[in-house]
Coordinates of C-alpha atoms and ligand atoms in Angstrom, one line a residue:
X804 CA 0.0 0.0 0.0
X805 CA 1.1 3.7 -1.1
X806 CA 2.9 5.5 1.7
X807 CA 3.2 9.3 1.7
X808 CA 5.6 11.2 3.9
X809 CA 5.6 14.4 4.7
X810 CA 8.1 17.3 3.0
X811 CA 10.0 19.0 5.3
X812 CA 12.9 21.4 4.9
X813 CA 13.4 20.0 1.4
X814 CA 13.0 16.2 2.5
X815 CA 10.5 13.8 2.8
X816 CA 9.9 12.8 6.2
X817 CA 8.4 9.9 8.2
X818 CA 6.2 11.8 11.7
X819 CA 8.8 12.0 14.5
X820 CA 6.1 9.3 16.2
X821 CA 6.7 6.8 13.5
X822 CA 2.5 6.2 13.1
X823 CA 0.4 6.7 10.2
X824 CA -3.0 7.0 9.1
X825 CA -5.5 5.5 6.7
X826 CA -6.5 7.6 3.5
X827 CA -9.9 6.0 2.3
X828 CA -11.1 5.9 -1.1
X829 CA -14.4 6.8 -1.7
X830 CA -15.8 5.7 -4.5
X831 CA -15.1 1.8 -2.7
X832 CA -15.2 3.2 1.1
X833 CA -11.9 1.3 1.3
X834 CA -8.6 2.1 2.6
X835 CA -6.4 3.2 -0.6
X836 CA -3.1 4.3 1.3
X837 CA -1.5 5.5 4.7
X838 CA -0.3 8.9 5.7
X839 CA 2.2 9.9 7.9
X840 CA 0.3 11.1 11.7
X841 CA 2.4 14.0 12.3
X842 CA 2.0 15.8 15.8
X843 CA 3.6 19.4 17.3
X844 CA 7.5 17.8 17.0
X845 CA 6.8 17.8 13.2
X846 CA 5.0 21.1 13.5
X847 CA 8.1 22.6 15.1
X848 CA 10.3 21.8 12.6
X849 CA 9.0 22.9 9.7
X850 CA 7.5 26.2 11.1
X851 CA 11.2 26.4 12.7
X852 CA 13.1 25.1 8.7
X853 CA 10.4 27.9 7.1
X854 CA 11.2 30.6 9.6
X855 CA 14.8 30.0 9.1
X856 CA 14.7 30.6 5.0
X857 CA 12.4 33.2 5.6
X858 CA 15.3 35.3 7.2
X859 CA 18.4 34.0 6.0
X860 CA 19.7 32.2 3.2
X861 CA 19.2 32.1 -0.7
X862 CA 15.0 33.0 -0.5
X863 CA 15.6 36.1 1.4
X864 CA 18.4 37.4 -1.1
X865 CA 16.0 36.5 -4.3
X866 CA 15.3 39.7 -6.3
X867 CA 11.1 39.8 -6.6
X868 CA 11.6 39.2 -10.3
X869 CA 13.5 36.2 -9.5
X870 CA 11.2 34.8 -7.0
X871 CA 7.9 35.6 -9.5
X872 CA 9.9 33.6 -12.5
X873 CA 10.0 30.4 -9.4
X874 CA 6.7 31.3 -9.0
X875 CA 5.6 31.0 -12.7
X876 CA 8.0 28.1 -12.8
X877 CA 5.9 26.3 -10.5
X878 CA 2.8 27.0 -12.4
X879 CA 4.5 25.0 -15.7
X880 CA 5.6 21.9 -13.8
X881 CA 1.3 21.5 -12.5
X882 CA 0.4 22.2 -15.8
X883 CA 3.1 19.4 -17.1
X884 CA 1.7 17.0 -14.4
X885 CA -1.9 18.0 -14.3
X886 CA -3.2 14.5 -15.2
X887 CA -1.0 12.8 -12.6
X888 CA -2.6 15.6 -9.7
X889 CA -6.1 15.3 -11.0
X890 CA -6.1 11.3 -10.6
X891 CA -4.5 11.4 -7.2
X892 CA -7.3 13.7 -5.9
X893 CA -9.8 11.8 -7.7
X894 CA -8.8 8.5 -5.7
X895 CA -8.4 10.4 -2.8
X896 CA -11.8 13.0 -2.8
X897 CA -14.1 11.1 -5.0
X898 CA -14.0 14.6 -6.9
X899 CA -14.9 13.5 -10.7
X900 CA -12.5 13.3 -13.3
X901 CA -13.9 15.6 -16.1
X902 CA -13.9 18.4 -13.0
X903 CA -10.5 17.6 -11.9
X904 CA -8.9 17.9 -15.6
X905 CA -10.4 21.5 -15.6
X906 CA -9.6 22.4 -12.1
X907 CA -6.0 21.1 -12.3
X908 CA -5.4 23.1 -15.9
X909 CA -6.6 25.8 -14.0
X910 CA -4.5 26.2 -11.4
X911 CA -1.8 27.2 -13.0
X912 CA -2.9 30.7 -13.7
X913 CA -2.8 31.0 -9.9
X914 CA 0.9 31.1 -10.3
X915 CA 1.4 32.8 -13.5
X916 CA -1.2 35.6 -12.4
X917 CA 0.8 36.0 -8.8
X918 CA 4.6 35.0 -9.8
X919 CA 3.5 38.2 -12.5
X920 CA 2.4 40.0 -10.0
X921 CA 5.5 39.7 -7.6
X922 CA 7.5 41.9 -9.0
X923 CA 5.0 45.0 -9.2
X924 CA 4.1 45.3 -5.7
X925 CA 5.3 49.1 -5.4
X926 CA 5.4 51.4 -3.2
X927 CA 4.3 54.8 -2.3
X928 CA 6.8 58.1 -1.5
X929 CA 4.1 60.3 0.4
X930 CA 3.8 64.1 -0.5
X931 CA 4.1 64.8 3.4
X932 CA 3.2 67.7 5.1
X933 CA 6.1 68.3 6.7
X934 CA 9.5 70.2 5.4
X935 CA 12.5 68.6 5.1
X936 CA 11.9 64.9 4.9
X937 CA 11.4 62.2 2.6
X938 CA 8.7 59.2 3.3
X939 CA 8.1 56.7 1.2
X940 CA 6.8 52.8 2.2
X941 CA 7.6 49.3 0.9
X942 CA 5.8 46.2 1.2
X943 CA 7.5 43.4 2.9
X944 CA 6.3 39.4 3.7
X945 CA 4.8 38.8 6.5
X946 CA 6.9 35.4 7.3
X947 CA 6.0 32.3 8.0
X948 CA 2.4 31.2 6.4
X949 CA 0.1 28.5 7.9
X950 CA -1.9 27.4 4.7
X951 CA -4.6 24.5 6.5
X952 CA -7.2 23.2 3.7
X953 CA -10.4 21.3 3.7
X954 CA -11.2 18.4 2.0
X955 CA -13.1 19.3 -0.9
X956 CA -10.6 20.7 -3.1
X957 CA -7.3 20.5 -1.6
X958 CA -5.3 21.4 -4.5
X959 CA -7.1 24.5 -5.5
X960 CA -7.7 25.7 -1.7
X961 CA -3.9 25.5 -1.9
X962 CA -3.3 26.9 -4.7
X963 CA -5.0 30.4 -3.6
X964 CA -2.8 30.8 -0.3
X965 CA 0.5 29.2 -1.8
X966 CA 0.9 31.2 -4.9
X967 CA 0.0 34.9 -3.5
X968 CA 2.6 33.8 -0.4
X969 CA 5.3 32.7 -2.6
X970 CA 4.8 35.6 -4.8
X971 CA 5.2 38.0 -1.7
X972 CA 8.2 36.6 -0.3
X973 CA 6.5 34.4 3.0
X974 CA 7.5 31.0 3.2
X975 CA 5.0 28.7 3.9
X976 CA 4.1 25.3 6.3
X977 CA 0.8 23.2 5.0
X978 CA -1.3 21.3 6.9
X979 CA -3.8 19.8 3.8
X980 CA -7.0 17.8 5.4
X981 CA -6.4 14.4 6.8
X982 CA -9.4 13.0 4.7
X983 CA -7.7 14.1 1.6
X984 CA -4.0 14.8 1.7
X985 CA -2.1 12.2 -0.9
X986 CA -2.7 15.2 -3.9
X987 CA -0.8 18.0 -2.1
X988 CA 2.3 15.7 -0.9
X989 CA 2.7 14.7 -4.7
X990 CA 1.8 18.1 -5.8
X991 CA 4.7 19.6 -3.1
X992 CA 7.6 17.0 -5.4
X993 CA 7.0 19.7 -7.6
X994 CA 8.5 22.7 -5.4
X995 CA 12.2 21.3 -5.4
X996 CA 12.1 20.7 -9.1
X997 CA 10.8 24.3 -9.7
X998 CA 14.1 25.3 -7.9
X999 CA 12.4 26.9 -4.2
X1000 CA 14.8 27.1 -1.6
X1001 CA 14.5 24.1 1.0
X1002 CA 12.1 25.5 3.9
X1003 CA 10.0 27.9 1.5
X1004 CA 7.6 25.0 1.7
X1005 CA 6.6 22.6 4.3
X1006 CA 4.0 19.4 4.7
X1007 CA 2.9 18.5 7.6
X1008 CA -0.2 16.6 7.6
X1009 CA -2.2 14.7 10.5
X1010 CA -5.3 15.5 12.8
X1011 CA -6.3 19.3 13.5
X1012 CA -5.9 18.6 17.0
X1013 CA -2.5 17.6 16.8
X1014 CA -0.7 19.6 13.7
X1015 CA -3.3 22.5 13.3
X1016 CA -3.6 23.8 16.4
X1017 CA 0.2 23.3 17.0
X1018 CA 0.6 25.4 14.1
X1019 CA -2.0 27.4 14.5
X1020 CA -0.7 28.6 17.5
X1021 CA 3.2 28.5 16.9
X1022 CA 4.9 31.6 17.7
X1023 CA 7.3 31.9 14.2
X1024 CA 3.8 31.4 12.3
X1025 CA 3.0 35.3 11.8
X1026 CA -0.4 34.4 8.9
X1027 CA -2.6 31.6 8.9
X1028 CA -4.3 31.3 5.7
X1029 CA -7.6 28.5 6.3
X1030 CA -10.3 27.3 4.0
X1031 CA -12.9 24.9 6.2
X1032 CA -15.8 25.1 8.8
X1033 CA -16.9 27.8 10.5
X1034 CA -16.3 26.3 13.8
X1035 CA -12.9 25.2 13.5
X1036 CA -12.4 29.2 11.5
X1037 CA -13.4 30.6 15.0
X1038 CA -11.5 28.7 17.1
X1039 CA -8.3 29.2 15.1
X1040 CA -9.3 33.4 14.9
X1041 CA -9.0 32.9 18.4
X1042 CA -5.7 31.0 18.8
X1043 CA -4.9 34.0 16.2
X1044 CA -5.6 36.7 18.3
X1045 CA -3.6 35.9 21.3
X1046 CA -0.6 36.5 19.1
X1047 CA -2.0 38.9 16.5
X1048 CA -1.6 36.8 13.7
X1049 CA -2.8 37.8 10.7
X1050 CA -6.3 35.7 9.1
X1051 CA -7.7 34.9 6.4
X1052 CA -10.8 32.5 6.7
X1053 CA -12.5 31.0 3.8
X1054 CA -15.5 29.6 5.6
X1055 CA -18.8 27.9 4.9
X1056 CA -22.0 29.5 3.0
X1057 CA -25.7 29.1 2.5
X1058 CA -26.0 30.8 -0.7
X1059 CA -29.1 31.9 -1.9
X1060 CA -29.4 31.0 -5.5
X1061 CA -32.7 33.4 -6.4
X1062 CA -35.1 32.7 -9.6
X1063 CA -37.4 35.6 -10.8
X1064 CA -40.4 35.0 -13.0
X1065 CA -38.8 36.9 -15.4
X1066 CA -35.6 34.9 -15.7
X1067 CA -34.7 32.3 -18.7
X1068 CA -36.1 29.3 -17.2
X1069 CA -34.0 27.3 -18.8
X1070 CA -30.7 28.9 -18.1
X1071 CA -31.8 28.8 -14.5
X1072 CA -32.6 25.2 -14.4
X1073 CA -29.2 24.5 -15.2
X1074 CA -28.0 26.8 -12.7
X1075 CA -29.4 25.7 -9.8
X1076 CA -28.8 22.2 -10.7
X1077 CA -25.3 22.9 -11.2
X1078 CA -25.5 25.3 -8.1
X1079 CA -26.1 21.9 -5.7
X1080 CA -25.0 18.9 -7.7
X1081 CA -22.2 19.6 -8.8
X1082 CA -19.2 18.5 -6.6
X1083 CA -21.9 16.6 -5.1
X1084 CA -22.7 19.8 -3.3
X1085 CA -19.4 19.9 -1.1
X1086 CA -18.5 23.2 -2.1
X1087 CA -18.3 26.0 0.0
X1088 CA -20.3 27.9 -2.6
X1089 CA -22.6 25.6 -3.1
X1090 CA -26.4 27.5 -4.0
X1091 CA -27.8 25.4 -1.3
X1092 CA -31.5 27.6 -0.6
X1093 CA -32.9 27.9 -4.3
X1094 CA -35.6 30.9 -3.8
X1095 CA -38.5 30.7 -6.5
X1096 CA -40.1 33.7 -7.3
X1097 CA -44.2 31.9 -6.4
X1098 CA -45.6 32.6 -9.8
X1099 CA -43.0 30.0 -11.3
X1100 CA -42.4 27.7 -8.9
X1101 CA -44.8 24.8 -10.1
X1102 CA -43.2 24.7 -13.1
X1103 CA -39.6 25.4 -12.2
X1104 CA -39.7 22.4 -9.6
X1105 CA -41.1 20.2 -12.0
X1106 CA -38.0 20.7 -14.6
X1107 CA -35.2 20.8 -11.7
X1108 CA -36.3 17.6 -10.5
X1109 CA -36.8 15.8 -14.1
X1110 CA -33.2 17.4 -15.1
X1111 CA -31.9 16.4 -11.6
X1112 CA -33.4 12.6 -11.9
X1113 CA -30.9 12.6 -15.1
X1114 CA -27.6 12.7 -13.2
X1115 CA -24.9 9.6 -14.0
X1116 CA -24.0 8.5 -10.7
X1117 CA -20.9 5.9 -10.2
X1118 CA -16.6 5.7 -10.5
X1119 CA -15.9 9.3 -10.9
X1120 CA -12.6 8.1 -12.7
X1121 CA -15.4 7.9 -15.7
X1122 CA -15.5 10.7 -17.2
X1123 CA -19.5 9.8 -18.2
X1124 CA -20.0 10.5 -14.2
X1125 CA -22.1 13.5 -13.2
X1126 CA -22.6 13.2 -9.8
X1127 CA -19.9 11.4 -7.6
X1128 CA -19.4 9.9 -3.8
X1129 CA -19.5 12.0 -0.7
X1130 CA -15.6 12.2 0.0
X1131 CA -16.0 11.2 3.8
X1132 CA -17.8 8.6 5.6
X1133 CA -18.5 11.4 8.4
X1134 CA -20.0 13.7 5.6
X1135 CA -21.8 10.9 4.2
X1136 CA -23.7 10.5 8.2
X1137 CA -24.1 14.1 8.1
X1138 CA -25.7 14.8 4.8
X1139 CA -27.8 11.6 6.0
X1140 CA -29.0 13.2 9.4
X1141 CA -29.6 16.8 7.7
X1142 CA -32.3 15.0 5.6
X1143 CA -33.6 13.5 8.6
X1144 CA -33.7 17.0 10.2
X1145 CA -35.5 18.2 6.8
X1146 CA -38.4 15.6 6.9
X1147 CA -38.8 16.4 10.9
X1148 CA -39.1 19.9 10.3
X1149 CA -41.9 19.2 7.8
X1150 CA -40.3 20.0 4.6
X1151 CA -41.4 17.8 1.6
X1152 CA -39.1 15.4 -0.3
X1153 CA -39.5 16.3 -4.3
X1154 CA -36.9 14.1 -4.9
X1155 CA -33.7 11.9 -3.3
X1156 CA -33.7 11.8 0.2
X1157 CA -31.6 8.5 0.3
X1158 CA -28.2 6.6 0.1
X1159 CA -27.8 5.4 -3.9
X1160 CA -28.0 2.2 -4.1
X1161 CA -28.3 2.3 -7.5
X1162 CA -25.5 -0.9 -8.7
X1163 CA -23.0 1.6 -10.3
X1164 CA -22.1 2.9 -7.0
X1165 CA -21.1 -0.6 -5.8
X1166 CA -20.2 0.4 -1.7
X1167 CA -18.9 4.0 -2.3
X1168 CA -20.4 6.7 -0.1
X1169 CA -23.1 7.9 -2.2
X1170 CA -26.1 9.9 -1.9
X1171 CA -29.1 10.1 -4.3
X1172 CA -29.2 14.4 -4.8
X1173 CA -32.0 15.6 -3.0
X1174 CA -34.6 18.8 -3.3
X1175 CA -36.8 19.9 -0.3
X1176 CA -39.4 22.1 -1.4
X1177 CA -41.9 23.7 1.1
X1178 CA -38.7 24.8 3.1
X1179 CA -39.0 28.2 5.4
X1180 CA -36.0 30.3 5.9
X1181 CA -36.1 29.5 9.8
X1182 CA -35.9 25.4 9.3
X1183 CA -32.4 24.6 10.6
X1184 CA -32.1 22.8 6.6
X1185 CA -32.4 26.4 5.3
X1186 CA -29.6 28.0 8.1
X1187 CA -27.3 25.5 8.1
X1188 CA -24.6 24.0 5.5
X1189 CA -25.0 20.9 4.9
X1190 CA -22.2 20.4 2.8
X1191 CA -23.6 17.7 0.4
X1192 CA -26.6 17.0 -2.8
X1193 CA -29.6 18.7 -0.8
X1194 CA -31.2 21.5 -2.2
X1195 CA -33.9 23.6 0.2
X1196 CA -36.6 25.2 -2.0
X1197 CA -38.1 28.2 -0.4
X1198 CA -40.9 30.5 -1.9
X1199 CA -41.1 34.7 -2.1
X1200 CA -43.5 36.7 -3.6
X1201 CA -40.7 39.6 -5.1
X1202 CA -38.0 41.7 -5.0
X1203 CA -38.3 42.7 -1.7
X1204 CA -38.9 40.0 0.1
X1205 CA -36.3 37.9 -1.9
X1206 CA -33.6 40.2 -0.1
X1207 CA -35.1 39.8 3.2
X1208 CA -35.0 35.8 2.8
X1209 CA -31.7 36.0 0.2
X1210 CA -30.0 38.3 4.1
X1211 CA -31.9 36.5 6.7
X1212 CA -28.6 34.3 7.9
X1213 CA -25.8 34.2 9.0
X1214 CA -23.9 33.5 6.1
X1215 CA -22.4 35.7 3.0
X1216 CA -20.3 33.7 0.5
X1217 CA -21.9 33.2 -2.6
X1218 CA -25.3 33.9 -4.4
X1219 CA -27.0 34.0 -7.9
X1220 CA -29.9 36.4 -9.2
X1221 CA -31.6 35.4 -12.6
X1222 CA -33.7 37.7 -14.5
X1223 CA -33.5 38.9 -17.4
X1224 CA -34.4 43.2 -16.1
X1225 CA -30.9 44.7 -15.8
X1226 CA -32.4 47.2 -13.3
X1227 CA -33.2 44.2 -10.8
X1228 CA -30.1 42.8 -11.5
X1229 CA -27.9 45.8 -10.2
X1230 CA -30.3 46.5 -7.6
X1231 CA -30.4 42.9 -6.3
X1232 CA -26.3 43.0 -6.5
X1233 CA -26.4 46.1 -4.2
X1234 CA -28.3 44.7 -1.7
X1235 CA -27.6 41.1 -1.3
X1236 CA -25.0 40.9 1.5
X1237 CA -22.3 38.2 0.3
X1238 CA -19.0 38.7 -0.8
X1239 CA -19.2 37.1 -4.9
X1240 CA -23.1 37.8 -6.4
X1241 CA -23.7 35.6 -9.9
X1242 CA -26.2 36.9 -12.4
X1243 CA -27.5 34.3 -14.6
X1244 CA -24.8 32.6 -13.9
X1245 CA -23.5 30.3 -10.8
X1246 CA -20.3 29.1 -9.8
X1247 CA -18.3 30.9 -12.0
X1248 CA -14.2 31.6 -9.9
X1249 CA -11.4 33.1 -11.4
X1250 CA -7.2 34.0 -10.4
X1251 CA -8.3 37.7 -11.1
X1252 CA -11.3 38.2 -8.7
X1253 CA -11.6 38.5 -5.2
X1254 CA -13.5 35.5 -3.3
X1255 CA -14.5 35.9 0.4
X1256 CA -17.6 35.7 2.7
X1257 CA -19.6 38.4 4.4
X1258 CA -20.8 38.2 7.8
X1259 CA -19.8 34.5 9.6
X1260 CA -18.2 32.9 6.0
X1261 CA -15.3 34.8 6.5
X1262 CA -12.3 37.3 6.6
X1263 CA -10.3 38.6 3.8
X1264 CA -10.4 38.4 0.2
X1265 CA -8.4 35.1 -2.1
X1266 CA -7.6 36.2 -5.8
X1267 CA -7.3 39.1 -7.5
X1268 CA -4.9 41.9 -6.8
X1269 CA -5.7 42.7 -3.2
X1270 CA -4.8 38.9 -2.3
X1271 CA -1.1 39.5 -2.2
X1272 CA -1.7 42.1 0.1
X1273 CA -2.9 40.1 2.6
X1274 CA 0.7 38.4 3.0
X1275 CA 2.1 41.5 3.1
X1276 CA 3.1 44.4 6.2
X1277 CA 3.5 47.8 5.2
X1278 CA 6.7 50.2 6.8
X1279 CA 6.9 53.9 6.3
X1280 CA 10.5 54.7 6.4
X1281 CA 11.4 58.8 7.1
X1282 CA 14.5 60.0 5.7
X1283 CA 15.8 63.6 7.6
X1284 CA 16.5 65.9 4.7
X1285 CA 17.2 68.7 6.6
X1286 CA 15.0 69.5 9.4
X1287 CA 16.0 70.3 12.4
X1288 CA 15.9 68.1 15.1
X1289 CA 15.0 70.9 17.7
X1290 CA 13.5 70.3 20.9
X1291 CA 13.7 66.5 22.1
X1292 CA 10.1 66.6 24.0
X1293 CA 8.0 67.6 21.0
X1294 CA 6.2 65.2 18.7
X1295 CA 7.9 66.5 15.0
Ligands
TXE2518 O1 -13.6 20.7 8.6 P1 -12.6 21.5 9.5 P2 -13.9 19.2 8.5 C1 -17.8 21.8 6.6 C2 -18.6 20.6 6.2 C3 -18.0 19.5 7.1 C4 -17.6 20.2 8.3 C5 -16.4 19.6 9.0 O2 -19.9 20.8 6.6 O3 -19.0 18.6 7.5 O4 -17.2 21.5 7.8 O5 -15.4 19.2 8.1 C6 -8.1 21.5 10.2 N1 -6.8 24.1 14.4 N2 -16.8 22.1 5.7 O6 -13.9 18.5 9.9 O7 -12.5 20.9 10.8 C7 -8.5 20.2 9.6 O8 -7.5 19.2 9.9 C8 -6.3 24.2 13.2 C9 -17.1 23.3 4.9 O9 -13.1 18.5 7.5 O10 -12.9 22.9 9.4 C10 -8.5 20.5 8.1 O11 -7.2 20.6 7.6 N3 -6.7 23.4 12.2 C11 -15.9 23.9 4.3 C12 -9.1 21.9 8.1 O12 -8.8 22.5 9.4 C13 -7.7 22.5 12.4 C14 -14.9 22.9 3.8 C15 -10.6 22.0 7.8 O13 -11.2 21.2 8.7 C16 -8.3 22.4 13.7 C17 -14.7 21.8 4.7 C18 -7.8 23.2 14.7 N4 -8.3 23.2 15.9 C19 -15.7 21.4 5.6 N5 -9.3 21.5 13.6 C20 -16.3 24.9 3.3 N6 -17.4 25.6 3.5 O14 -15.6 25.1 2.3 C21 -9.3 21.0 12.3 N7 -8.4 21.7 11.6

């Protein structure tokens, strides 16, 4: 059975205990490979090999040009082995194929767009207000990175927090899920080849308990950077705090994905199916509440649920599959008991509502996808991610009361507006309170725009220009040109 070690300081490394752990597979709920169970020894040495090429040695003498070219570098040897990466994660996450092929092409651009971007981080002399000095300020790294991931896309979740770090000059220790971490240590072969310094990046993978809070609260690490739960993006904000370390915390949603009577039907169909299905719904931006305008919501049920009964389920190495396994046998319990809590609270099953036990999905973990319709926005299966195939369906009359419903939680990550009156769709943009707003169009991410949550899903902004900034400090520096230093007691 496959064995992967962790990457420390340039080498791969059994845990200091000497244990492992099993990595399940999915699509056959069966143990695949072992990782290596690394605990706060492990932690220490790679936050201590990271910290020590963040201040001395050949990273810290790098020219930004020259570390944006390792950068870019980086970018080329993913795209070389993209096929490799996307079939490890597939074995590992149950994620499909025909996904992973896009996603892992994708990436790349992370590190083109930010090992670009490296080099034209500028910055600014300041027309002060005061005679005879000269201010200007540069932006420097903020040190040593914690990058933790979740499960459900560990090689992208990575790729957001590694390439803005490596582009701003931090070095960097990763703790990928223990559910899925096989893609990043053979994604992290990559970084020697590409020509990094040893220490600019560190594995360490094993239980939150044991590397993630170690990290988490390590006193070298100065940023963590952390895609996953709410709860666990709370508890580490307040590890955080107690040594003012910077955050930013990609956490869950309960996007509204909203439907007008004046919207392409058809168009929207699609989009709400792909809003909750795809990924098999365990995506952070998944358009989990689908709000029908009343007038259409007969009809627009009715073609969901005949579209949605059409989804291939089985091996998500086929690239024929739609629909895929849950990646964990915890999720798999959860999405279960959520559909319990839906029937309980009264809403109606259109459609699902069970394990598949259709033959194609011999003993994986899967789950048939599921709509509630009848849903109010106070049933805990309208407030609270379930992180899987169920859709909640949930009424309004209009505009107004599609904000109200669209605001009424506690989340802000994603949402989608269809309609086809431009007017509704800026005003609906204005006032929906979520960091990304979709119209006529779901699910859409790119290297060049900023992703975050309002409210509880999150802190900070991935992508886009203003992500490098966030691994970044600025310093003012005041040069004396001439004034006079005159009396010692007086703020100048
Ligand atoms: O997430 P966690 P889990 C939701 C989803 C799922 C639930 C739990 O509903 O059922 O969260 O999933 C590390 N200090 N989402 O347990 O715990 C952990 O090892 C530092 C939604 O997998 O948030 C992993 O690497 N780190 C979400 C990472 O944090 C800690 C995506 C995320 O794990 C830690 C994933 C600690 N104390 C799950 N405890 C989304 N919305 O995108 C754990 N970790």
């Amino acid at each position: 059975m496959e064995q992967f070690k962790m990457y420390i300081d340039g080498d791969f490394v059994e845990a200091a205990s000497g244990e492992w752990f099993d990595s399940f597979d999915p699509f056959t709920g069966k143990v695949w490979s072992q990782v290596a169970a690394g605990g706060p020894a492990d932690v220490d040495r790679a936050v201590q090999a990271a910290h020590k090429a963040f201040t001395s040695g050949p990273w810290s003498e790098l020219t930004a040009s020259q570390r944006g070219m390792l950068v870019h570098r980086l970018g080329d040897l993913i795209a070389r082995d993209a096929q490799k990466l996307a079939e490890m994660e597939v074995q590992d996450n149950g994620k499909l194929l025909a996904e992973m092929q896009g996603q892992v092409n994708y990436v790349p651009q992370w590190f083109y767009y930010f090992g670009g971007l490296a080099d034209k981080i500028e910055g600014s002399v300041i027309p002060l207000d005061k005679k005879g000095y000269f201010n200007f300020t540069r932006h420097e790294p903020l040190g040593v990175v914690a990058a933790i991931t979740a499960w459900n896309s560990p090689l992208l979740l990575l790729a957001w927090k590694l390439a803005p770090a490596l582009a701003a000059g931090c070095t960097v220790v990763i703790k990928p899920s223990e559910f899925t971490s096989a893609s990043t240590l053979e994604f992290v072969k990559l970084i020697k080849e590409a020509g990094f310094p040893d220490g600019v990046v560190n594995v360490v993978t094993g239980y939150g308990k044991d590397v993630g809070e170690p990290l988490t609260s390590h006193p070298l690490v100065r940023k963590i950077a952390f895609t996953g739960s709410d709860a666990t993006g709370r508890a580490i904000n307040q590890i955080a705090a107690k040594s003012f370390k910077r955050v930013t915390l990609e956490l869950g949603g309960k996007s509204p994905n909203i439907v007008f009577d004046d919207a392409n039907l058809e168009d929207a169909v699609n989009g709400a199916v792909s809003g909750i299905f795809a990924a098999t719904g365990q995506t952070c931006i998944a358009g989990s509440r689908l709000l029908l305008q009343e007038s259409i919501h007969d009809e627009f049920v009715e073609k969901l649920v005949s579209l949605a009964k059409t989804a291939r389920m089985g091996n998500p190495m086929s690239t024929e599959t739609q629909v895929g396994p849950i990646t964990t046998k915890p999720q798999y319990d959860k999405v279960l008991s959520y559909i319990d809590v839906a029937k309980n609270e009264g809403a109606n099953l259109a459609l699902g509502g069970t394990p598949a036990s259709r033959p194609e999905c011999g003993e994986g973990w899967f789950i048939e996808p599921t709509v509630f319709t009848g849903v109010t926005n106070d049933m805990r299966i309208a407030q609270e991610e379930v992180f899987g195939p169920v859709l909640s369906v949930i009424k309004f009359k209009d505009e107004e009361e599609a904000v109200k419903i669209a605001n009424d939680i506690r989340f802000g990550l994603g949402s989608g507006v269809w309609t086809s009156d431009i007017g509704r769709a800026i005003r609906m943009s204005e006032k929906i309170q979520a960091g990304t707003v979709w119209v006529n169009t779901y699910r859409a991410v790119s290297y060049m725009s900023p992703f975050g949550g309002y409210k509880d899903s999150g802190v900070g902004r991935e992508s886009g220009i203003e992500a490098i900034y966030q691994y970044l400090q600025t310093k003012s520096v005041w040069i004396n040109t001439g004034a006079k230093t005159g009396n010692p007691f007086v703020l100048k």
